[in-house]
Short mmCIF file of C-alpha atoms and ligand atoms in Angstrom, two decimals:
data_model
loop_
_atom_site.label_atom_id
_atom_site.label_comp_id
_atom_site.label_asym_id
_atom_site.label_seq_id
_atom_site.Cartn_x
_atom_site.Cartn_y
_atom_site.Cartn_z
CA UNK T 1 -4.24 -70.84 7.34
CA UNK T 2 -4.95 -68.10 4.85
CA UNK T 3 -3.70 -68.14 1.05
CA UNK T 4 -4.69 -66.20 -1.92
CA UNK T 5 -5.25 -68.91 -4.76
CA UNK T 6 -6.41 -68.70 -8.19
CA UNK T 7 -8.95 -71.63 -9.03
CA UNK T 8 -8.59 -71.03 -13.11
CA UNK T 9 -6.19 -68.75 -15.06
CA UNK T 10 -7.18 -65.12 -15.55
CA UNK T 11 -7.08 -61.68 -14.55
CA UNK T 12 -6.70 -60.50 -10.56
CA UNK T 13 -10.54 -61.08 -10.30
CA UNK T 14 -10.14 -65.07 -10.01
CA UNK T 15 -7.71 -64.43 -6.80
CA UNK T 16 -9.64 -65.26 -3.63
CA UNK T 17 -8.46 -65.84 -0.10
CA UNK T 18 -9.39 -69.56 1.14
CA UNK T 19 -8.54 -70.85 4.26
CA UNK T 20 -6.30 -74.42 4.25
CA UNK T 21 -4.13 -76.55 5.68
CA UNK T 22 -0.94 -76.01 6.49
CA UNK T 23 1.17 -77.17 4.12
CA UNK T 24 3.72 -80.24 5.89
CA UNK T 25 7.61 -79.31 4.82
CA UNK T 26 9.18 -82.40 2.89
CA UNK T 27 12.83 -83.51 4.28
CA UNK T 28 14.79 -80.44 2.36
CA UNK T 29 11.76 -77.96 2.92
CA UNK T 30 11.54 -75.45 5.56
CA UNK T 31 7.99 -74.22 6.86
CA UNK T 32 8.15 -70.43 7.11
CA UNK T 33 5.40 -68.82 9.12
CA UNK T 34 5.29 -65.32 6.39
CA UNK T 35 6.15 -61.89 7.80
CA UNK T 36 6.41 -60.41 4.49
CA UNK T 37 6.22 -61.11 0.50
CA UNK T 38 6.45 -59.24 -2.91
CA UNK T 39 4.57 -58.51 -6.01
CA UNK T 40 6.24 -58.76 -9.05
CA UNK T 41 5.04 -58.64 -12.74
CA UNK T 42 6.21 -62.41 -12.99
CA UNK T 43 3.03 -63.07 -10.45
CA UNK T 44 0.39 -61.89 -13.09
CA UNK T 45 2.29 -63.89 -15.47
CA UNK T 46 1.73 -67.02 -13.96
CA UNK T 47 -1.96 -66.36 -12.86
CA UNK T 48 -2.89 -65.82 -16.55
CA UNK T 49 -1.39 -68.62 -17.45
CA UNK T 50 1.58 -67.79 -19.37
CA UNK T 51 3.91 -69.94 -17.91
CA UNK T 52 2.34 -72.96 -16.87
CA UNK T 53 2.88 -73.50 -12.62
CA UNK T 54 1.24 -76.48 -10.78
CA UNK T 55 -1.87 -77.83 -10.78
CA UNK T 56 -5.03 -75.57 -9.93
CA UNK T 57 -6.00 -74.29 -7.67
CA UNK T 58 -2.48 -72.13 -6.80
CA UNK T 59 -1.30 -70.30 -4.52
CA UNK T 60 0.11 -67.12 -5.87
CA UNK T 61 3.66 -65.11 -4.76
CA UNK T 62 7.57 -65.72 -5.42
CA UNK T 63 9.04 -63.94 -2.31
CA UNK T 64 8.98 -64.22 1.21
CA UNK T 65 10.89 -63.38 4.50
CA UNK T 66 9.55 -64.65 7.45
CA UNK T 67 10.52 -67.29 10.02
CA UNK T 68 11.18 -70.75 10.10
CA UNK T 69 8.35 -72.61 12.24
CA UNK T 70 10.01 -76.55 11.45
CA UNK T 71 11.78 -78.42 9.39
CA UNK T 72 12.22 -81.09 7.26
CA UNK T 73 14.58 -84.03 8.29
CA UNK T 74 17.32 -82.72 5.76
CA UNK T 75 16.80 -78.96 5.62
CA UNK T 76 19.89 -76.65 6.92
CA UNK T 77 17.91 -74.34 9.23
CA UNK T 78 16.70 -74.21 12.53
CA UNK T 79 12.45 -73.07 14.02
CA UNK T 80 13.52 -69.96 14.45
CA UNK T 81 15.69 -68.27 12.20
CA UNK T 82 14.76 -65.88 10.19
CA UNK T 83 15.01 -66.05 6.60
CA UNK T 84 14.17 -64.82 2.80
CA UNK T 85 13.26 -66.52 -0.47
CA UNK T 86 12.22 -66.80 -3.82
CA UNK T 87 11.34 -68.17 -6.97
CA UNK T 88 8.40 -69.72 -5.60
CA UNK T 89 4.59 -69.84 -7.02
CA UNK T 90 6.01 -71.74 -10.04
CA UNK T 91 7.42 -75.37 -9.46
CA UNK T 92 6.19 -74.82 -6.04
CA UNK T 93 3.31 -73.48 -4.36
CA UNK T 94 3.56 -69.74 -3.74
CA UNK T 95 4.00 -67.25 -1.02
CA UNK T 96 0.45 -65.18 -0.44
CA UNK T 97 -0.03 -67.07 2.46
CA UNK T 98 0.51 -66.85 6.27
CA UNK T 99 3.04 -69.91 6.22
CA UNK T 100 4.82 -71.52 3.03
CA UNK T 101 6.87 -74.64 2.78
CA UNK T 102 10.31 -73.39 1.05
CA UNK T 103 13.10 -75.95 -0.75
CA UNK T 104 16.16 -74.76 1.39
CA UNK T 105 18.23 -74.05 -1.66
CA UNK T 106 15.62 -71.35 -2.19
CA UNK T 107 16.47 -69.52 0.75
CA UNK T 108 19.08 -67.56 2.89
CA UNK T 109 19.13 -66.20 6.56
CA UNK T 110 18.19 -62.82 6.94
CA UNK T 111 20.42 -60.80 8.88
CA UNK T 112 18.59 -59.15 12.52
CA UNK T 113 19.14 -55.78 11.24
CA UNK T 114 16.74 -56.19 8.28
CA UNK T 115 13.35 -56.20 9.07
CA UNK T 116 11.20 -58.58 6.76
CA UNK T 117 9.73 -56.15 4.45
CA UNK T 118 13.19 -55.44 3.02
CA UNK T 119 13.53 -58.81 2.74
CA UNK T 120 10.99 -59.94 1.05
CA UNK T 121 11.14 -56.90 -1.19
CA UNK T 122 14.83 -57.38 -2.08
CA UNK T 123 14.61 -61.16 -2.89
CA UNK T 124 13.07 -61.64 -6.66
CA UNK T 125 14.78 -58.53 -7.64
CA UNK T 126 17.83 -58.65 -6.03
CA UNK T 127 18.65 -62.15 -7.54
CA UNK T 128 17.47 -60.97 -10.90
CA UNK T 129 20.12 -58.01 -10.66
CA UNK T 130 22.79 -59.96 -9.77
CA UNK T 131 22.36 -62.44 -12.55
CA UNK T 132 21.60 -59.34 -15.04
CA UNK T 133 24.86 -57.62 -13.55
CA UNK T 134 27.44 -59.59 -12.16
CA UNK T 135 26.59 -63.08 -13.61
CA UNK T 136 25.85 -62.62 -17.10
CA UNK T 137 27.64 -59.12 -17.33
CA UNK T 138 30.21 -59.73 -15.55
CA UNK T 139 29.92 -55.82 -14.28
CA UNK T 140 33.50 -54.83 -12.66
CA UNK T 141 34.47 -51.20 -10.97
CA UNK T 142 34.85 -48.46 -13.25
CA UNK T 143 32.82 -50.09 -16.21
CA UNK T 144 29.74 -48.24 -16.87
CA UNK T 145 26.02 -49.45 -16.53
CA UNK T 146 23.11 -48.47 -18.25
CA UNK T 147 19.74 -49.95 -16.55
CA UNK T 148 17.06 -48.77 -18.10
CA UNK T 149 13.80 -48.28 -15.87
CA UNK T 150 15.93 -47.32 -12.62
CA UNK T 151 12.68 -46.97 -10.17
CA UNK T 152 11.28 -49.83 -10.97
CA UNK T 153 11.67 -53.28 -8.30
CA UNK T 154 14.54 -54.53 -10.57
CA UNK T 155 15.28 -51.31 -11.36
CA UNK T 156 16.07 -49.44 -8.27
CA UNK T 157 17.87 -52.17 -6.58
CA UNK T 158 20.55 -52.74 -9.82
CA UNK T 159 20.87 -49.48 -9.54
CA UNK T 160 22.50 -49.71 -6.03
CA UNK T 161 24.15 -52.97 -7.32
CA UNK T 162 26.09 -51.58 -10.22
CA UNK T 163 26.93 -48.68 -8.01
CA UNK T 164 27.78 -50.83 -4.85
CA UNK T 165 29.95 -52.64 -7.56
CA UNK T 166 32.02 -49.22 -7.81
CA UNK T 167 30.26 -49.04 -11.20
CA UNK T 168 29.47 -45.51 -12.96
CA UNK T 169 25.82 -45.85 -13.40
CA UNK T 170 23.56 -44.38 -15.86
CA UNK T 171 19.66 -44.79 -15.78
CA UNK T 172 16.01 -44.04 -17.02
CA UNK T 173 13.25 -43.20 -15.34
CA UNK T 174 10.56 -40.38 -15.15
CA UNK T 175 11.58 -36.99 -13.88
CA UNK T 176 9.81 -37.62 -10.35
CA UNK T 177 12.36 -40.06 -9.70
CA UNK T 178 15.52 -38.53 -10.86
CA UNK T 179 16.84 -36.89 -7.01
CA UNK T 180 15.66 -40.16 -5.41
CA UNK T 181 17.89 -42.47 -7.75
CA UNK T 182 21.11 -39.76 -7.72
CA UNK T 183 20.77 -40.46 -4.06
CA UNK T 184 20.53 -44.51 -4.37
CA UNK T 185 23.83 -43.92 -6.30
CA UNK T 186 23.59 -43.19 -9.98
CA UNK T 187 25.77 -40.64 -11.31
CA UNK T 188 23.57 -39.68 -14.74
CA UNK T 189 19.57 -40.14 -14.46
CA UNK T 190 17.46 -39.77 -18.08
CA UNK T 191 13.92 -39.22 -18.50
CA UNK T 192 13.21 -42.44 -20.44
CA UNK T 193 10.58 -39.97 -22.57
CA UNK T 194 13.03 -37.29 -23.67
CA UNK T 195 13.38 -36.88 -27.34
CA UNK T 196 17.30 -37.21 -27.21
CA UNK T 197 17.42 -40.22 -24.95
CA UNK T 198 19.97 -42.02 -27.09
CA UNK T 199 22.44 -38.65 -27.34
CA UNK T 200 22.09 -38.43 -23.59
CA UNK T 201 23.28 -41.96 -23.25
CA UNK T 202 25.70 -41.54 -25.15
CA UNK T 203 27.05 -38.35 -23.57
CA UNK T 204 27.44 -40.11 -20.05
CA UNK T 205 29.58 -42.71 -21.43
CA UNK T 206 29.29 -45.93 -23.25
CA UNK T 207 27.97 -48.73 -21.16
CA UNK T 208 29.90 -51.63 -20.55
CA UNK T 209 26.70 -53.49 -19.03
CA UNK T 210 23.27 -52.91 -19.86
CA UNK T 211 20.07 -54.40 -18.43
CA UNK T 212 16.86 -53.91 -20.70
CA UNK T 213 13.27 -54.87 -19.60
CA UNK T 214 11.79 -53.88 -22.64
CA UNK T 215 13.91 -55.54 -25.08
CA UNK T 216 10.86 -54.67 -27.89
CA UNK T 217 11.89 -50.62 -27.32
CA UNK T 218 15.42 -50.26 -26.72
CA UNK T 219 17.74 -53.40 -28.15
CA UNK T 220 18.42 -50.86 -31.35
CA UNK T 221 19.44 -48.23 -28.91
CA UNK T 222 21.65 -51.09 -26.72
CA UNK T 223 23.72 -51.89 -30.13
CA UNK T 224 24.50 -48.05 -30.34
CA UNK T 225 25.47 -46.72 -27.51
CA UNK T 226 27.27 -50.14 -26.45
CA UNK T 227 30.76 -49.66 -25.72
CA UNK T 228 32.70 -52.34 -27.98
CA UNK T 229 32.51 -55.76 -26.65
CA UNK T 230 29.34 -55.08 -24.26
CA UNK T 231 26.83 -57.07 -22.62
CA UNK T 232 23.34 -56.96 -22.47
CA UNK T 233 21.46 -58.63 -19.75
CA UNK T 234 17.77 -58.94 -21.15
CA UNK T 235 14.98 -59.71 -18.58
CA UNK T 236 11.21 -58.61 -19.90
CA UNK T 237 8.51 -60.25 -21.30
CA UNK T 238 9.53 -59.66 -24.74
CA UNK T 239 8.64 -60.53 -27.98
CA UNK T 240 11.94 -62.23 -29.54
CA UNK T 241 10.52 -62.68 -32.92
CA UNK T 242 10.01 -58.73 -33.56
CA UNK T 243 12.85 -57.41 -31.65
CA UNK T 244 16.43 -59.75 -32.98
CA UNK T 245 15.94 -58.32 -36.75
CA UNK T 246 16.85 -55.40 -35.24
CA UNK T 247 20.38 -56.04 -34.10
CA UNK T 248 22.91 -55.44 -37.21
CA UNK T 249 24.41 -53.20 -35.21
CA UNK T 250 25.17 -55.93 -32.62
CA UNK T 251 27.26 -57.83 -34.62
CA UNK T 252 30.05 -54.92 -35.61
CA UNK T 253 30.17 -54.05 -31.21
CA UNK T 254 30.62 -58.36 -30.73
CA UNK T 255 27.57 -57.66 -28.47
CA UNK T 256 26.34 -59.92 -26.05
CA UNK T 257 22.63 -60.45 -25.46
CA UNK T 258 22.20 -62.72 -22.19
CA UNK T 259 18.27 -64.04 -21.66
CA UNK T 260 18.01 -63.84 -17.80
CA UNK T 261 15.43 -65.42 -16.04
CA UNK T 262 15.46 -65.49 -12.57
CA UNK T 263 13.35 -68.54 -12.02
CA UNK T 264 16.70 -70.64 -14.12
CA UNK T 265 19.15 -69.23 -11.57
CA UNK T 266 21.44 -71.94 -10.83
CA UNK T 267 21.98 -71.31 -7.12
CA UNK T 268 19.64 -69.27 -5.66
CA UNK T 269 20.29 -69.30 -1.75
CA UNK T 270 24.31 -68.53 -2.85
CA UNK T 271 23.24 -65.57 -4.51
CA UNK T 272 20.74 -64.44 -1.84
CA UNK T 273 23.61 -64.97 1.23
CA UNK T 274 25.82 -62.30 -0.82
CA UNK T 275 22.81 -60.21 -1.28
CA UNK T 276 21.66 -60.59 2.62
CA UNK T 277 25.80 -58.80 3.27
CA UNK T 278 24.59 -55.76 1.30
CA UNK T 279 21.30 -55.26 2.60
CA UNK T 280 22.57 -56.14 6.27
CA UNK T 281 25.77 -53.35 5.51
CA UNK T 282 23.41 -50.89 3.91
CA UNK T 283 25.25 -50.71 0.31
CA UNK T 284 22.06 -51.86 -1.13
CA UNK T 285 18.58 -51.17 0.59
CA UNK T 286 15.52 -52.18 -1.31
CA UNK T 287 12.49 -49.92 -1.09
CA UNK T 288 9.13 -50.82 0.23
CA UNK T 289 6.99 -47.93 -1.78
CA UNK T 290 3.72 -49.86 -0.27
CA UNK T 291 2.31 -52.60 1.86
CA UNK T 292 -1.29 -54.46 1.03
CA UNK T 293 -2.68 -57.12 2.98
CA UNK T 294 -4.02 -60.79 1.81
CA UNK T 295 -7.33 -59.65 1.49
CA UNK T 296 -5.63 -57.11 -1.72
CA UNK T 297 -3.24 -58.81 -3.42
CA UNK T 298 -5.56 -58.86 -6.27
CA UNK T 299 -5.14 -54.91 -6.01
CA UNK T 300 -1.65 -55.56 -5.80
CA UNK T 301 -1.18 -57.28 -8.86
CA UNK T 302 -3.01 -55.02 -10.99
CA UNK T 303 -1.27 -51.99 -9.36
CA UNK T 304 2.35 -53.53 -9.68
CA UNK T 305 1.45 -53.59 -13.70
CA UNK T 306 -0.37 -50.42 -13.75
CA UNK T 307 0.79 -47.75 -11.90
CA UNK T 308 4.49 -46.03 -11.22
CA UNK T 309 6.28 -46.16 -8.22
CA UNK T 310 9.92 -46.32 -6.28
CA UNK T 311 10.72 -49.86 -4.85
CA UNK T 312 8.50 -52.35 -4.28
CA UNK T 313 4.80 -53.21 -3.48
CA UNK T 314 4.78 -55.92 -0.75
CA UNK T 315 2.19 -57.99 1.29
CA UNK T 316 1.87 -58.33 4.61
CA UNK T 317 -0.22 -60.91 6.19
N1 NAP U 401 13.86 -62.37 -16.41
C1 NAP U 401 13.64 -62.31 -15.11
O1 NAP U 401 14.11 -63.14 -14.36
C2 NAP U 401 12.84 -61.16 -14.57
C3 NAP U 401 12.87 -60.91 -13.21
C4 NAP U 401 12.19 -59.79 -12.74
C5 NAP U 401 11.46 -58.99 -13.62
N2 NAP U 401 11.42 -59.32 -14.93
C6 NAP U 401 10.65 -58.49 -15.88
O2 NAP U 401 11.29 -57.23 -15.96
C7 NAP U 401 10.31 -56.23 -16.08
C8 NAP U 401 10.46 -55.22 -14.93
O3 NAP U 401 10.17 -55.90 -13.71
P1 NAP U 401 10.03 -55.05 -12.37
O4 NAP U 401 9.72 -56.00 -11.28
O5 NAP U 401 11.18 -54.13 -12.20
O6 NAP U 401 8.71 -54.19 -12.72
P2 NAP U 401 8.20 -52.81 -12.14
O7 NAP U 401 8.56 -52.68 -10.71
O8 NAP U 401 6.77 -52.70 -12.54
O9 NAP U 401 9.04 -51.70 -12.93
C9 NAP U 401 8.83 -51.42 -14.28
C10 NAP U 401 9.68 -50.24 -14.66
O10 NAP U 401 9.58 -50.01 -16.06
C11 NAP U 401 9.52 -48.62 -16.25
N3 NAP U 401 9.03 -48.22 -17.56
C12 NAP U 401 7.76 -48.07 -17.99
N4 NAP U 401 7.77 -47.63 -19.28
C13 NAP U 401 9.07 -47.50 -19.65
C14 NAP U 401 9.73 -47.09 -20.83
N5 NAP U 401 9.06 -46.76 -21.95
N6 NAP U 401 11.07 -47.08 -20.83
C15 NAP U 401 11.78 -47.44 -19.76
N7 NAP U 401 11.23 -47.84 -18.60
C16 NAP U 401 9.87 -47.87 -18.55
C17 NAP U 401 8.59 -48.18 -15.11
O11 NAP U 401 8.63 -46.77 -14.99
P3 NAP U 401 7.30 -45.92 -14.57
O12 NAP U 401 7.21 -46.05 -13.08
O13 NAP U 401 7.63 -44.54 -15.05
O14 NAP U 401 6.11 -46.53 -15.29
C18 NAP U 401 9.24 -48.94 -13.98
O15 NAP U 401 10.38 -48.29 -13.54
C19 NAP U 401 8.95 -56.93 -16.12
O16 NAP U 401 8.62 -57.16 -17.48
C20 NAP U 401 9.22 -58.23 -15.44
O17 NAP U 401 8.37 -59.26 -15.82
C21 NAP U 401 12.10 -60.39 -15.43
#
């Protein structure tokens, strides 16, 4: 089969596409012939070397949707079905390839009526929005929500989570994307870049939940415009050290900063099974912005950090 690999850490130059063996599912594995994955910033994190995965070479990719081709002795699917994942291309080997053996506590059927590139685009980002929101925020109708960077893959499908929630949502994002995010449910939409960001928080209401991917710019902004007793749900590549001596402000709101990781979520298939009921209902409908075959993920991965887009850039192989 075909997989993108990285032979030593580094930028998207040291992905190539080698051809391999299938890889054999282990008793509580499924083998999933891929349909669809996603590119997430988490991807070029793990190529550098940031985090360290598995032994080189790697395959690279955390999502999938696809089908299931066998199984292993003890894994709760059937060949057949059709399911997404995630948090793969860490502990295990990832998903930039045309089959992947996935743990089955790692994945969820995906209903008929969502075709695989939704999938795959709503897995990563839809469990990190539900941790961000309704785990660690505990997010409940009527509170507000303030996610900052509302087009982004996180971004855009919290969004329809807080709102789907029967949240009041305020965002950021740049002024191309304002009409597109009133429509995937936000009720006040900011130009992250406007001189009076803060004031026009502040004049939509004071967030009850707040999820920040750039902890480093705005956890000075989070303590003010918190409403009292307010949760933040943190979830970028930050730098810790400069941003907590920040936070006075935190302590007089009893502020709550949560550190989210997806890859630490404690039941990952439970969370995707409620997510598969929103996508499948249409309360929540991630956005494919772009699809890139095997032969460009390296593309992929240096567009996903570089350039600005709706939704989510996904690979088809
Ligand atoms: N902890 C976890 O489990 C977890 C899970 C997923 C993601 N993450 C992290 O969360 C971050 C976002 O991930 P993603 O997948 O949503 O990435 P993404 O799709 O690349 O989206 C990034 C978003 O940030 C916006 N942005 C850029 N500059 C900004 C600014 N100054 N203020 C506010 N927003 C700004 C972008 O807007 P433009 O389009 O205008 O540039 C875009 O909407 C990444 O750092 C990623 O590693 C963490």
């Amino acid at each position: 089969m075909r997989a993108v690999r990285y032979h030593d850490h580094g930028g998207p130059e040291v992905l190539t596409v080698d051809e391999i063996d299938r890889p054999q599912p282990a008793a509580d594995e499924l083998l999933v012939r891929v349909e669809a994955g996603a590119v997430n910033p988490v991807d070029t994190y793990f190529r550098e070397g940031s985090y360290p995965p598995g032994d080189l070479p790697w395959i690279t990719g955390s999502d999938v949707a696809g089908v299931v081709e066998e199984t292993g002795a003890d894994a709760d699917f059937e060949a057949g079905d059709r399911v997404f994942a995630t948090g793969l291309g860490n502990d295990d080997p990832g998903t930039c390839a045309e089959y992947v053996a996935v743990p089955d506590d790692l994945a969820a059927t995906l209903p008929a009526s969502v075709d695989f590139e939704t999938g795959a685009a709503g897995a990563l980002v839809g469990v990190t929005a539900w941790q961000s929101l309704v785990d660690a925020c505990d997010l409940e109708p009527g509170e507000r929500a303030l996610v900052h960077g509302g087009n982004g893959g996180v971004g855009h499908v919290a969004v329809q989570l807080a709102a789907a929630t029967g949240a009041d949502v305020t965002t950021t994002a740049a002024p191309e994307y304002h009409d597109r995010l009133a429509d995937l449910g936000a009720e006040t939409v900011i130009d992250y870049a406007a001189d009076d960001l803060e004031e026009r928080i502040e004049a939509a209401g004071a967030p009850d939940a707040i999820l920040d991917h750039r902890l480093d710019d705005y956890l000075g902004l989070d303590c003010r415009v918190a409403a009292f007793d307010a949760d933040v749900a943190a979830i970028g590549n930050t730098d810790l050290e400069a941003t907590f001596p920040n936070v006075p402000a935190a302590r007089g709101k009893a502020l709550t900063v949560h550190h989210v990781s997806m890859f630490n979520t404690p039941d990952v298939a439970a969370v995707l099974e409620r997510l598969a009921r929103l996508y499948e209902r249409g309360d929540v409908e991630p956005v494919v912005d772009r699809t890139y075959d095997l032969a460009d993920v390296a593309d992929a991965q240096e567009d996903v950090l570089s350039e600005s887009f709706l939704g989510k850039l996904v690979v088809v192989p």
